[in-house]
Amino acid sequence: MTLRVAMIGYGFMGAAHSVGWRQAPRMFALPDDVEMAVVVGRNAEAVAEAAAKWGWQESATDWREVVARDDIDIVDIVTPGDSHAEIAIAALEAGKHVLCEKPLANTVAEAEAMADAASRAASRGVRSMVGFTYRRVPAVTFLRDLIAQGAVGRIAQVRAAYRQDWLVDPEMPLAWRLQKEHAGSGALGDIGAHIIDMTQFVTGLSVDAVSGVVDTIVTQRPLQGSGENRSLSLSKGGTAAEGYGEVTVDDIAIFTGRLESGALVSFEASRFATGRKNDLSIEVSGDKGALRFDLEDLNSLWFYDRTAPEATQGFTRILVTEAQHPYVSAWWPAGHMLGYEHGFSHQVVDLVTAIAEGTDPHPSFEEGLSVQRVLAAVEDSSARDAAWVRVAAGISSPTR
Ligand code: SOE
């Protein structure tokens, strides 16, 4: 069988997803063939260039028309969060399998509607998945497997951070990621969503309560600049200077999470971590040991084994490039490193395999909804002087 894909959007994530759709069928023995049928964007000329550059057979400007086509099997949504719900629900109701970029939506209400549509679609054999690709870095999948095997024992504490610094320059233009109506939130939802999902994924435990703060460092930014400005709303009667617009999302989110087991998590999501370019790290500490991963060294996993002879205890570097490690055998021999882009191929492999096997892939829209609930609880907590806020009852412990 051949699965024909339509990708809605073509920015940075559109490029990364395109690499995944092109590489996965060439490097993995997929159960079904994949065709990059059409990429959709509002600017006809720009999206035609993207189609030619990334290897899509066609380009189009009307996502509704494409989602309705009988020759499309999968809809891959890589647009800003303000269109995820409308596109995903329409695609699911049209019987298309859906891959939706993270965070799932801009609000809990939208995420609930998407999860409901996904559940109904699943009963008709239509599959859906959220694009938390860092789960599919081999070292992260392996971290999860080691925890499940008891390598660190009972988890007492997790430290999870995602630090970038692309907004430290106050003259960085006002992009869509900095406006609530387009992005939903700032560092919290854009990069904080990754560490919330990763924490729940590797521990198998849900975040049940949070206490934290969000803050905006630079409140106005120049309106000129990248095409990502979209239809930016000039400050409506706000106090922004001429030629500047209001930043309406957070730059930094720092919060504590309480997992359902009682373990504590310290979360940090910042776009003002000067010098940190794309530094996602997680460290899980238990009574038998600890595991640490850092995206800026993504082929390594560090393991401290408290059950080893005391004289030899220490953080050991595991080079996660052996054939028995997740996903690696399809690529290169041991010691030949993978990169940021490989997770997007692994995402395609798992989605296509689930479709072929008739199973629901992970992370599901329900798991995406659980992250959305944590995001909302953090914003609620911040508005209440960092009071503890219980995350609305969501899914049970996320599996896989
Ligand atoms: C933010 O700049 C960003 O592009 C996120 O949106 C992605 O999810 C992350 O993988 C890289 O950084």
mmCIF file of C-alpha atoms and ligand atoms in Angstrom:
data_model
loop_
_atom_site.group_PDB
_atom_site.id
_atom_site.type_symbol
_atom_site.label_atom_id
_atom_site.label_comp_id
_atom_site.label_asym_id
_atom_site.label_seq_id
_atom_site.Cartn_x
_atom_site.Cartn_y
_atom_site.Cartn_z
ATOM 1 C CA MET A 1 0.000 0.000 0.000
ATOM 2 C CA THR A 2 1.157 3.564 -0.642
ATOM 3 C CA LEU A 3 0.382 6.303 1.884
ATOM 4 C CA ARG A 4 0.168 9.736 0.249
ATOM 5 C CA VAL A 5 1.006 12.652 2.506
ATOM 6 C CA ALA A 6 -0.170 16.260 2.512
ATOM 7 C CA MET A 7 1.852 18.657 4.666
ATOM 8 C CA ILE A 8 0.099 21.838 5.789
ATOM 9 C CA GLY A 9 2.708 24.526 6.377
ATOM 10 C CA TYR A 10 6.305 24.830 5.206
ATOM 11 C CA GLY A 11 8.414 26.799 7.709
ATOM 12 C CA PHE A 12 11.204 25.422 9.910
ATOM 13 C CA MET A 13 9.152 22.413 10.990
ATOM 14 C CA GLY A 14 8.024 21.927 7.400
ATOM 15 C CA ALA A 15 11.662 21.553 6.403
ATOM 16 C CA ALA A 16 12.400 19.135 9.253
ATOM 17 C CA HIS A 17 9.315 17.025 8.523
ATOM 18 C CA SER A 18 10.162 16.969 4.797
ATOM 19 C CA VAL A 19 13.583 15.508 5.613
ATOM 20 C CA GLY A 20 11.844 12.861 7.702
ATOM 21 C CA TRP A 21 9.341 11.937 4.968
ATOM 22 C CA ARG A 22 12.199 11.694 2.418
ATOM 23 C CA GLN A 23 14.718 9.790 4.543
ATOM 24 C CA ALA A 24 12.554 7.303 6.468
ATOM 25 C CA PRO A 25 11.449 5.215 3.441
ATOM 26 C CA ARG A 26 15.045 5.133 2.191
ATOM 27 C CA MET A 27 16.670 4.048 5.449
ATOM 28 C CA PHE A 28 13.997 1.877 7.079
ATOM 29 C CA ALA A 29 12.006 -1.065 5.703
ATOM 30 C CA LEU A 30 8.591 0.552 6.121
ATOM 31 C CA PRO A 31 5.494 -1.691 5.933
ATOM 32 C CA ASP A 32 3.891 0.776 3.511
ATOM 33 C CA ASP A 33 5.338 3.086 0.877
ATOM 34 C CA VAL A 34 5.152 6.841 1.440
ATOM 35 C CA GLU A 35 4.663 9.543 -1.181
ATOM 36 C CA MET A 36 5.219 13.235 -0.521
ATOM 37 C CA ALA A 37 2.133 14.283 -2.457
ATOM 38 C CA VAL A 38 1.453 17.955 -1.678
ATOM 39 C CA VAL A 39 2.611 20.793 0.534
ATOM 40 C CA VAL A 40 0.155 23.564 1.367
ATOM 41 C CA GLY A 41 0.784 27.226 2.144
ATOM 42 C CA ARG A 42 -0.953 30.552 1.684
ATOM 43 C CA ASN A 43 1.704 32.098 -0.551
ATOM 44 C CA ALA A 44 1.502 30.218 -3.884
ATOM 45 C CA GLU A 45 4.967 31.211 -5.074
ATOM 46 C CA ALA A 46 6.727 30.500 -1.784
ATOM 47 C CA VAL A 47 5.047 27.124 -1.255
ATOM 48 C CA ALA A 48 5.834 26.084 -4.848
ATOM 49 C CA GLU A 49 9.499 26.846 -4.124
ATOM 50 C CA ALA A 50 9.272 24.787 -0.931
ATOM 51 C CA ALA A 51 7.722 21.882 -2.865
ATOM 52 C CA ALA A 52 10.581 21.935 -5.382
ATOM 53 C CA LYS A 53 13.221 22.274 -2.673
ATOM 54 C CA TRP A 54 11.948 19.521 -0.390
ATOM 55 C CA GLY A 55 10.619 17.072 -3.015
ATOM 56 C CA TRP A 56 6.838 17.383 -2.751
ATOM 57 C CA GLN A 57 4.985 16.377 -5.947
ATOM 58 C CA GLU A 58 2.621 19.355 -5.817
ATOM 59 C CA SER A 59 1.959 22.580 -3.958
ATOM 60 C CA ALA A 60 -1.420 24.108 -3.109
ATOM 61 C CA THR A 61 -2.858 27.058 -1.215
ATOM 62 C CA ASP A 62 -6.190 25.698 0.088
ATOM 63 C CA TRP A 63 -5.797 23.181 2.926
ATOM 64 C CA ARG A 64 -9.529 22.441 3.029
ATOM 65 C CA GLU A 65 -9.484 21.341 -0.594
ATOM 66 C CA VAL A 66 -6.402 19.142 -0.037
ATOM 67 C CA VAL A 67 -7.767 17.542 3.132
ATOM 68 C CA ALA A 68 -10.889 16.541 1.188
ATOM 69 C CA ARG A 69 -8.950 14.825 -1.608
ATOM 70 C CA ASP A 70 -9.470 11.060 -1.961
ATOM 71 C CA ASP A 71 -5.819 10.575 -2.926
ATOM 72 C CA ILE A 72 -4.511 11.864 0.429
ATOM 73 C CA ASP A 73 -4.052 9.407 3.343
ATOM 74 C CA ILE A 74 -2.031 11.374 5.912
ATOM 75 C CA VAL A 75 -2.224 15.067 6.857
ATOM 76 C CA ASP A 76 0.913 16.441 8.522
ATOM 77 C CA ILE A 77 0.250 19.755 10.311
ATOM 78 C CA VAL A 78 3.272 22.008 10.769
ATOM 79 C CA THR A 79 1.492 25.365 11.016
ATOM 80 C CA PRO A 80 1.495 27.683 14.045
ATOM 81 C CA GLY A 81 -0.714 26.489 16.891
ATOM 82 C CA ASP A 82 -3.658 28.753 16.083
ATOM 83 C CA SER A 83 -4.693 26.479 13.170
ATOM 84 C CA HIS A 84 -3.925 23.030 14.615
ATOM 85 C CA ALA A 85 -7.425 22.318 15.914
ATOM 86 C CA GLU A 86 -9.371 23.354 12.818
ATOM 87 C CA ILE A 87 -7.116 21.473 10.413
ATOM 88 C CA ALA A 88 -6.684 18.333 12.538
ATOM 89 C CA ILE A 89 -10.398 17.924 13.275
ATOM 90 C CA ALA A 90 -11.323 18.444 9.612
ATOM 91 C CA ALA A 91 -8.682 15.939 8.523
ATOM 92 C CA LEU A 92 -9.723 13.316 11.084
ATOM 93 C CA GLU A 93 -13.379 13.699 10.127
ATOM 94 C CA ALA A 94 -12.346 13.274 6.477
ATOM 95 C CA GLY A 95 -10.755 9.953 7.445
ATOM 96 C CA LYS A 96 -7.137 11.092 7.181
ATOM 97 C CA HIS A 97 -4.432 9.965 9.593
ATOM 98 C CA VAL A 98 -2.987 13.065 11.295
ATOM 99 C CA LEU A 99 0.461 14.028 12.537
ATOM 100 C CA CYS A 100 0.258 17.364 14.376
ATOM 101 C CA GLU A 101 3.232 19.445 15.553
ATOM 102 C CA LYS A 102 3.594 20.318 19.222
ATOM 103 C CA PRO A 103 2.141 21.743 21.284
ATOM 104 C CA LEU A 104 -1.097 20.079 20.258
ATOM 105 C CA ALA A 105 -3.074 23.323 20.431
ATOM 106 C CA ASN A 106 -3.110 26.832 21.870
ATOM 107 C CA THR A 107 -5.719 26.090 24.546
ATOM 108 C CA VAL A 108 -6.999 23.159 26.620
ATOM 109 C CA ALA A 109 -10.430 23.512 25.019
ATOM 110 C CA GLU A 110 -8.957 23.115 21.547
ATOM 111 C CA ALA A 111 -6.823 20.172 22.689
ATOM 112 C CA GLU A 112 -9.886 18.493 24.241
ATOM 113 C CA ALA A 113 -11.811 18.852 20.986
ATOM 114 C CA MET A 114 -8.858 17.409 19.056
ATOM 115 C CA ALA A 115 -8.473 14.479 21.452
ATOM 116 C CA ASP A 116 -12.198 13.786 21.196
ATOM 117 C CA ALA A 117 -12.064 13.855 17.390
ATOM 118 C CA ALA A 118 -9.010 11.584 17.465
ATOM 119 C CA SER A 119 -10.781 9.100 19.734
ATOM 120 C CA ARG A 120 -13.796 8.962 17.439
ATOM 121 C CA ALA A 121 -11.570 8.647 14.385
ATOM 122 C CA ALA A 122 -9.562 5.815 15.983
ATOM 123 C CA SER A 123 -12.755 3.771 16.205
ATOM 124 C CA ARG A 124 -12.805 4.024 12.402
ATOM 125 C CA GLY A 125 -9.135 2.989 12.108
ATOM 126 C CA VAL A 126 -7.864 6.544 11.627
ATOM 127 C CA ARG A 127 -4.607 7.208 13.510
ATOM 128 C CA SER A 128 -3.209 10.413 15.062
ATOM 129 C CA MET A 129 0.061 11.429 16.710
ATOM 130 C CA VAL A 130 1.694 14.565 18.187
ATOM 131 C CA GLY A 131 5.161 15.614 16.971
ATOM 132 C CA PHE A 132 7.179 15.391 20.172
ATOM 133 C CA THR A 133 10.165 14.146 18.191
ATOM 134 C CA TYR A 134 12.729 14.270 21.015
ATOM 135 C CA ARG A 135 11.143 11.075 22.386
ATOM 136 C CA ARG A 136 12.609 9.473 19.272
ATOM 137 C CA VAL A 137 16.210 10.457 19.823
ATOM 138 C CA PRO A 138 17.691 6.978 20.455
ATOM 139 C CA ALA A 139 19.275 8.071 23.745
ATOM 140 C CA VAL A 140 15.907 9.327 25.039
ATOM 141 C CA THR A 141 14.037 6.172 24.062
ATOM 142 C CA PHE A 142 16.853 4.160 25.663
ATOM 143 C CA LEU A 143 16.679 6.368 28.791
ATOM 144 C CA ARG A 144 12.990 5.512 29.059
ATOM 145 C CA ASP A 145 13.709 1.795 28.599
ATOM 146 C CA LEU A 146 16.405 1.801 31.311
ATOM 147 C CA ILE A 147 14.069 3.520 33.769
ATOM 148 C CA ALA A 148 11.348 0.981 32.985
ATOM 149 C CA GLN A 149 13.892 -1.778 33.737
ATOM 150 C CA GLY A 150 14.556 -0.224 37.164
ATOM 151 C CA ALA A 151 18.016 1.180 36.428
ATOM 152 C CA VAL A 152 17.546 4.194 38.713
ATOM 153 C CA GLY A 153 15.165 2.544 41.152
ATOM 154 C CA ARG A 154 12.448 4.684 42.729
ATOM 155 C CA ILE A 155 12.498 8.136 41.163
ATOM 156 C CA ALA A 156 12.839 10.909 43.735
ATOM 157 C CA GLN A 157 13.558 13.871 41.499
ATOM 158 C CA VAL A 158 13.740 15.012 37.878
ATOM 159 C CA ARG A 159 15.465 18.086 36.483
ATOM 160 C CA ALA A 160 14.288 19.148 33.037
ATOM 161 C CA ALA A 161 15.381 22.259 31.161
ATOM 162 C CA TYR A 162 15.111 23.636 27.673
ATOM 163 C CA ARG A 163 17.256 26.732 27.136
ATOM 164 C CA GLN A 164 17.639 28.916 24.057
ATOM 165 C CA ASP A 165 18.829 32.492 23.565
ATOM 166 C CA TRP A 166 17.400 33.638 20.225
ATOM 167 C CA LEU A 167 15.369 36.390 21.907
ATOM 168 C CA VAL A 168 18.077 38.008 24.023
ATOM 169 C CA ASP A 169 18.457 40.681 21.304
ATOM 170 C CA PRO A 170 15.659 43.211 21.973
ATOM 171 C CA GLU A 171 15.660 44.139 18.273
ATOM 172 C CA MET A 172 14.702 40.596 17.226
ATOM 173 C CA PRO A 173 11.502 41.219 15.223
ATOM 174 C CA LEU A 174 8.033 40.407 16.522
ATOM 175 C CA ALA A 175 7.496 36.902 15.043
ATOM 176 C CA TRP A 176 4.251 34.884 15.318
ATOM 177 C CA ARG A 177 5.833 32.855 18.138
ATOM 178 C CA LEU A 178 5.684 36.011 20.269
ATOM 179 C CA GLN A 179 1.965 36.660 19.928
ATOM 180 C CA LYS A 180 -0.536 34.752 22.056
ATOM 181 C CA GLU A 181 -3.271 34.633 19.413
ATOM 182 C CA HIS A 182 -0.903 32.735 17.079
ATOM 183 C CA ALA A 183 1.329 30.751 19.447
ATOM 184 C CA GLY A 184 -0.825 30.302 22.542
ATOM 185 C CA SER A 185 2.159 30.913 24.822
ATOM 186 C CA GLY A 186 5.871 31.598 24.518
ATOM 187 C CA ALA A 187 8.777 29.557 25.878
ATOM 188 C CA LEU A 188 6.283 27.686 28.061
ATOM 189 C CA GLY A 189 4.354 26.047 25.231
ATOM 190 C CA ASP A 190 7.015 26.117 22.530
ATOM 191 C CA ILE A 191 9.896 24.498 24.414
ATOM 192 C CA GLY A 192 8.383 23.832 27.838
ATOM 193 C CA ALA A 193 5.960 21.415 26.154
ATOM 194 C CA HIS A 194 8.932 19.283 25.068
ATOM 195 C CA ILE A 195 10.317 18.831 28.594
ATOM 196 C CA ILE A 196 6.867 18.172 30.052
ATOM 197 C CA ASP A 197 6.228 15.462 27.461
ATOM 198 C CA MET A 198 9.748 14.072 27.845
ATOM 199 C CA THR A 199 9.408 13.871 31.631
ATOM 200 C CA GLN A 200 6.089 12.035 31.366
ATOM 201 C CA PHE A 201 7.466 9.791 28.603
ATOM 202 C CA VAL A 202 10.707 8.668 30.273
ATOM 203 C CA THR A 203 9.217 8.247 33.762
ATOM 204 C CA GLY A 204 5.837 6.860 32.684
ATOM 205 C CA LEU A 205 4.331 9.207 35.283
ATOM 206 C CA SER A 206 2.005 12.171 34.759
ATOM 207 C CA VAL A 207 2.546 15.650 36.166
ATOM 208 C CA ASP A 208 -0.277 16.040 38.680
ATOM 209 C CA ALA A 209 0.368 19.530 40.098
ATOM 210 C CA VAL A 210 2.553 22.543 39.336
ATOM 211 C CA SER A 211 3.756 25.736 40.960
ATOM 212 C CA GLY A 212 5.580 28.327 38.953
ATOM 213 C CA VAL A 213 6.003 31.632 37.220
ATOM 214 C CA VAL A 214 6.174 32.900 33.671
ATOM 215 C CA ASP A 215 7.725 36.228 32.713
ATOM 216 C CA THR A 216 8.218 38.427 29.664
ATOM 217 C CA ILE A 217 11.589 40.221 29.554
ATOM 218 C CA VAL A 218 11.150 42.275 26.380
ATOM 219 C CA THR A 219 7.572 43.519 26.054
ATOM 220 C CA GLN A 220 7.785 45.268 22.675
ATOM 221 C CA ARG A 221 9.609 44.299 19.505
ATOM 222 C CA PRO A 222 10.087 45.843 16.016
ATOM 223 C CA LEU A 223 7.462 44.769 13.471
ATOM 224 C CA GLN A 224 9.774 44.432 10.452
ATOM 225 C CA GLY A 225 11.658 41.251 9.683
ATOM 226 C CA SER A 226 10.979 37.643 8.825
ATOM 227 C CA GLY A 227 8.025 36.323 6.856
ATOM 228 C CA GLU A 228 7.019 34.684 10.093
ATOM 229 C CA ASN A 229 5.455 37.996 11.040
ATOM 230 C CA ARG A 230 2.219 36.788 9.430
ATOM 231 C CA SER A 231 -0.695 39.092 10.077
ATOM 232 C CA LEU A 232 0.792 40.495 13.229
ATOM 233 C CA SER A 233 -1.628 42.635 15.108
ATOM 234 C CA LEU A 234 -0.242 46.076 15.810
ATOM 235 C CA SER A 235 -0.682 46.939 19.434
ATOM 236 C CA LYS A 236 -4.380 47.744 19.677
ATOM 237 C CA GLY A 237 -4.309 51.020 21.496
ATOM 238 C CA GLY A 238 -1.471 49.572 23.536
ATOM 239 C CA THR A 239 1.546 51.544 24.591
ATOM 240 C CA ALA A 240 3.887 50.113 21.950
ATOM 241 C CA ALA A 241 6.163 52.635 20.271
ATOM 242 C CA GLU A 242 5.636 53.444 16.579
ATOM 243 C CA GLY A 243 6.775 50.498 14.438
ATOM 244 C CA TYR A 244 6.808 48.200 17.437
ATOM 245 C CA GLY A 245 4.308 45.568 18.581
ATOM 246 C CA GLU A 246 3.433 44.090 21.950
ATOM 247 C CA VAL A 247 4.957 40.774 22.949
ATOM 248 C CA THR A 248 1.990 38.946 24.462
ATOM 249 C CA VAL A 249 3.642 35.692 25.539
ATOM 250 C CA ASP A 250 6.259 34.607 28.075
ATOM 251 C CA ASP A 251 10.012 34.572 27.483
ATOM 252 C CA ILE A 252 10.804 32.438 30.523
ATOM 253 C CA ALA A 253 8.839 29.790 32.454
ATOM 254 C CA ILE A 254 10.219 28.291 35.666
ATOM 255 C CA PHE A 255 8.052 25.843 37.576
ATOM 256 C CA THR A 256 8.026 22.866 39.904
ATOM 257 C CA GLY A 257 6.020 19.766 39.065
ATOM 258 C CA ARG A 258 4.745 17.026 41.343
ATOM 259 C CA LEU A 259 4.484 13.652 39.579
ATOM 260 C CA GLU A 260 1.696 11.241 40.420
ATOM 261 C CA SER A 261 4.251 9.192 42.403
ATOM 262 C CA GLY A 262 5.058 12.222 44.557
ATOM 263 C CA ALA A 263 8.447 12.810 42.919
ATOM 264 C CA LEU A 264 9.389 16.448 42.318
ATOM 265 C CA VAL A 265 10.434 17.936 38.985
ATOM 266 C CA SER A 266 12.206 21.260 38.415
ATOM 267 C CA PHE A 267 11.288 22.628 34.999
ATOM 268 C CA GLU A 268 12.977 25.556 33.202
ATOM 269 C CA ALA A 269 12.004 26.789 29.741
ATOM 270 C CA SER A 270 13.835 29.921 28.662
ATOM 271 C CA ARG A 271 14.520 31.877 25.511
ATOM 272 C CA PHE A 272 16.846 34.140 27.501
ATOM 273 C CA ALA A 273 19.455 31.602 28.510
ATOM 274 C CA THR A 274 22.307 33.557 26.967
ATOM 275 C CA GLY A 275 24.747 31.265 25.194
ATOM 276 C CA ARG A 276 22.411 28.264 25.210
ATOM 277 C CA LYS A 277 21.372 27.593 21.607
ATOM 278 C CA ASN A 278 19.148 24.509 21.797
ATOM 279 C CA ASP A 279 20.012 23.023 25.149
ATOM 280 C CA LEU A 280 17.403 20.527 26.241
ATOM 281 C CA SER A 281 18.523 18.414 29.212
ATOM 282 C CA ILE A 282 16.878 15.971 31.583
ATOM 283 C CA GLU A 283 18.275 14.184 34.636
ATOM 284 C CA VAL A 284 16.337 11.514 36.511
ATOM 285 C CA SER A 285 17.541 10.703 40.044
ATOM 286 C CA GLY A 286 16.554 7.596 41.971
ATOM 287 C CA ASP A 287 17.711 5.484 44.902
ATOM 288 C CA LYS A 288 19.630 3.083 42.658
ATOM 289 C CA GLY A 289 21.149 5.592 40.294
ATOM 290 C CA ALA A 290 20.655 8.471 37.883
ATOM 291 C CA LEU A 291 20.374 9.029 34.142
ATOM 292 C CA ARG A 292 21.114 12.273 32.264
ATOM 293 C CA PHE A 293 20.585 13.321 28.643
ATOM 294 C CA ASP A 294 21.595 16.562 26.891
ATOM 295 C CA LEU A 295 20.373 17.407 23.388
ATOM 296 C CA GLU A 296 23.604 19.253 22.607
ATOM 297 C CA ASP A 297 25.340 15.859 22.991
ATOM 298 C CA LEU A 298 22.435 13.811 21.717
ATOM 299 C CA ASN A 299 24.264 10.525 21.017
ATOM 300 C CA SER A 300 25.301 10.197 24.672
ATOM 301 C CA LEU A 301 23.446 8.994 27.743
ATOM 302 C CA TRP A 302 25.067 9.382 31.164
ATOM 303 C CA PHE A 303 24.361 6.698 33.772
ATOM 304 C CA TYR A 304 25.322 6.709 37.456
ATOM 305 C CA ASP A 305 24.923 3.235 38.972
ATOM 306 C CA ARG A 306 24.714 3.269 42.773
ATOM 307 C CA THR A 307 24.624 -0.539 42.758
ATOM 308 C CA ALA A 308 28.166 -0.671 41.306
ATOM 309 C CA PRO A 309 31.158 -1.101 43.652
ATOM 310 C CA GLU A 310 31.565 2.246 45.382
ATOM 311 C CA ALA A 311 35.157 2.633 44.204
ATOM 312 C CA THR A 312 34.070 2.547 40.594
ATOM 313 C CA GLN A 313 30.889 4.600 40.842
ATOM 314 C CA GLY A 314 30.629 7.610 38.561
ATOM 315 C CA PHE A 315 28.580 8.995 35.686
ATOM 316 C CA THR A 316 29.372 6.656 32.790
ATOM 317 C CA ARG A 317 28.939 7.816 29.201
ATOM 318 C CA ILE A 318 26.913 5.378 27.121
ATOM 319 C CA LEU A 319 27.424 6.051 23.415
ATOM 320 C CA VAL A 320 23.915 5.273 22.123
ATOM 321 C CA THR A 321 25.001 4.206 18.642
ATOM 322 C CA GLU A 322 25.067 0.421 18.947
ATOM 323 C CA ALA A 323 22.871 -1.692 16.659
ATOM 324 C CA GLN A 324 20.752 -2.828 19.595
ATOM 325 C CA HIS A 325 19.904 0.752 20.560
ATOM 326 C CA PRO A 326 16.538 2.141 19.371
ATOM 327 C CA TYR A 327 16.367 3.087 15.662
ATOM 328 C CA VAL A 328 20.196 3.095 15.207
ATOM 329 C CA SER A 329 20.592 -0.121 13.175
ATOM 330 C CA ALA A 330 18.873 1.447 10.163
ATOM 331 C CA TRP A 331 21.509 4.180 9.945
ATOM 332 C CA TRP A 332 25.221 3.710 10.562
ATOM 333 C CA PRO A 333 27.742 1.469 12.357
ATOM 334 C CA ALA A 334 28.562 2.114 16.034
ATOM 335 C CA GLY A 335 30.179 5.491 16.705
ATOM 336 C CA HIS A 336 28.782 7.181 13.590
ATOM 337 C CA MET A 337 26.570 9.849 15.105
ATOM 338 C CA LEU A 338 22.971 10.813 14.463
ATOM 339 C CA GLY A 339 21.646 14.369 14.562
ATOM 340 C CA TYR A 340 18.653 16.575 15.250
ATOM 341 C CA GLU A 341 16.928 15.620 12.002
ATOM 342 C CA HIS A 342 16.886 11.838 12.573
ATOM 343 C CA GLY A 343 14.072 12.050 15.119
ATOM 344 C CA PHE A 344 11.802 13.277 12.330
ATOM 345 C CA SER A 345 12.521 10.104 10.343
ATOM 346 C CA HIS A 346 11.875 7.967 13.422
ATOM 347 C CA GLN A 347 8.574 9.779 13.845
ATOM 348 C CA VAL A 348 7.594 8.775 10.293
ATOM 349 C CA VAL A 349 8.669 5.167 10.929
ATOM 350 C CA ASP A 350 6.515 4.864 14.052
ATOM 351 C CA LEU A 351 3.499 6.578 12.488
ATOM 352 C CA VAL A 352 3.577 4.513 9.266
ATOM 353 C CA THR A 353 4.151 1.302 11.244
ATOM 354 C CA ALA A 354 1.193 2.045 13.523
ATOM 355 C CA ILE A 355 -1.036 2.751 10.521
ATOM 356 C CA ALA A 356 0.031 -0.511 8.867
ATOM 357 C CA GLU A 357 -0.441 -2.503 12.080
ATOM 358 C CA GLY A 358 -3.756 -0.858 12.941
ATOM 359 C CA THR A 359 -2.536 0.450 16.304
ATOM 360 C CA ASP A 360 -2.658 3.919 17.862
ATOM 361 C CA PRO A 361 0.748 5.649 17.742
ATOM 362 C CA HIS A 362 2.280 7.603 20.624
ATOM 363 C CA PRO A 363 2.333 10.340 21.679
ATOM 364 C CA SER A 364 -1.397 10.358 21.143
ATOM 365 C CA PHE A 365 -3.606 13.438 21.102
ATOM 366 C CA GLU A 366 -4.624 12.398 24.639
ATOM 367 C CA GLU A 367 -0.982 12.679 25.679
ATOM 368 C CA GLY A 368 -0.778 16.001 23.845
ATOM 369 C CA LEU A 369 -3.838 17.095 25.829
ATOM 370 C CA SER A 370 -2.161 16.096 29.093
ATOM 371 C CA VAL A 371 0.740 18.419 28.210
ATOM 372 C CA GLN A 372 -1.706 21.184 27.326
ATOM 373 C CA ARG A 373 -3.310 20.830 30.768
ATOM 374 C CA VAL A 374 0.076 21.226 32.425
ATOM 375 C CA LEU A 375 0.780 24.358 30.360
ATOM 376 C CA ALA A 376 -2.542 25.870 31.419
ATOM 377 C CA ALA A 377 -1.918 24.962 35.067
ATOM 378 C CA VAL A 378 1.462 26.713 34.994
ATOM 379 C CA GLU A 379 -0.099 29.904 33.621
ATOM 380 C CA ASP A 380 -2.826 29.633 36.255
ATOM 381 C CA SER A 381 -0.230 29.189 38.988
ATOM 382 C CA SER A 382 1.802 32.137 37.759
ATOM 383 C CA ALA A 383 -1.302 34.341 37.856
ATOM 384 C CA ARG A 384 -1.800 33.274 41.494
ATOM 385 C CA ASP A 385 1.673 34.063 42.865
ATOM 386 C CA ALA A 386 2.979 30.573 42.084
ATOM 387 C CA ALA A 387 0.268 28.838 44.098
ATOM 388 C CA TRP A 388 0.167 25.084 43.654
ATOM 389 C CA VAL A 389 -2.361 24.154 40.944
ATOM 390 C CA ARG A 390 -3.565 20.604 40.314
ATOM 391 C CA VAL A 391 -3.467 19.628 36.652
ATOM 392 C CA ALA A 392 -7.042 18.873 35.577
ATOM 393 C CA ALA A 393 -7.721 15.139 35.720
ATOM 394 C CA GLY A 394 -6.384 13.930 32.462
ATOM 395 C CA ILE A 395 -5.064 10.631 31.162
ATOM 396 C CA SER A 396 -3.595 7.914 33.345
ATOM 397 C CA SER A 397 0.171 7.434 33.225
ATOM 398 C CA PRO A 398 1.174 7.861 29.590
ATOM 399 C CA THR A 399 2.391 4.629 28.051
ATOM 400 C CA ARG A 400 5.260 4.458 25.471
HETATM 401 C C1 SOE B 1 11.767 27.044 18.888
HETATM 402 O O1 SOE B 1 12.573 27.913 18.207
HETATM 403 C C2 SOE B 1 11.920 25.653 18.296
HETATM 404 O O2 SOE B 1 11.932 25.713 16.890
HETATM 405 C C3 SOE B 1 10.738 24.817 18.736
HETATM 406 O O3 SOE B 1 9.534 25.326 18.171
HETATM 407 C C4 SOE B 1 10.953 23.373 18.332
HETATM 408 O O4 SOE B 1 9.882 22.566 18.813
HETATM 409 C C5 SOE B 1 12.268 22.885 18.902
HETATM 410 O O5 SOE B 1 12.493 21.537 18.518
HETATM 411 C C6 SOE B 1 13.423 23.745 18.409
HETATM 412 O O6 SOE B 1 13.164 25.128 18.770
#
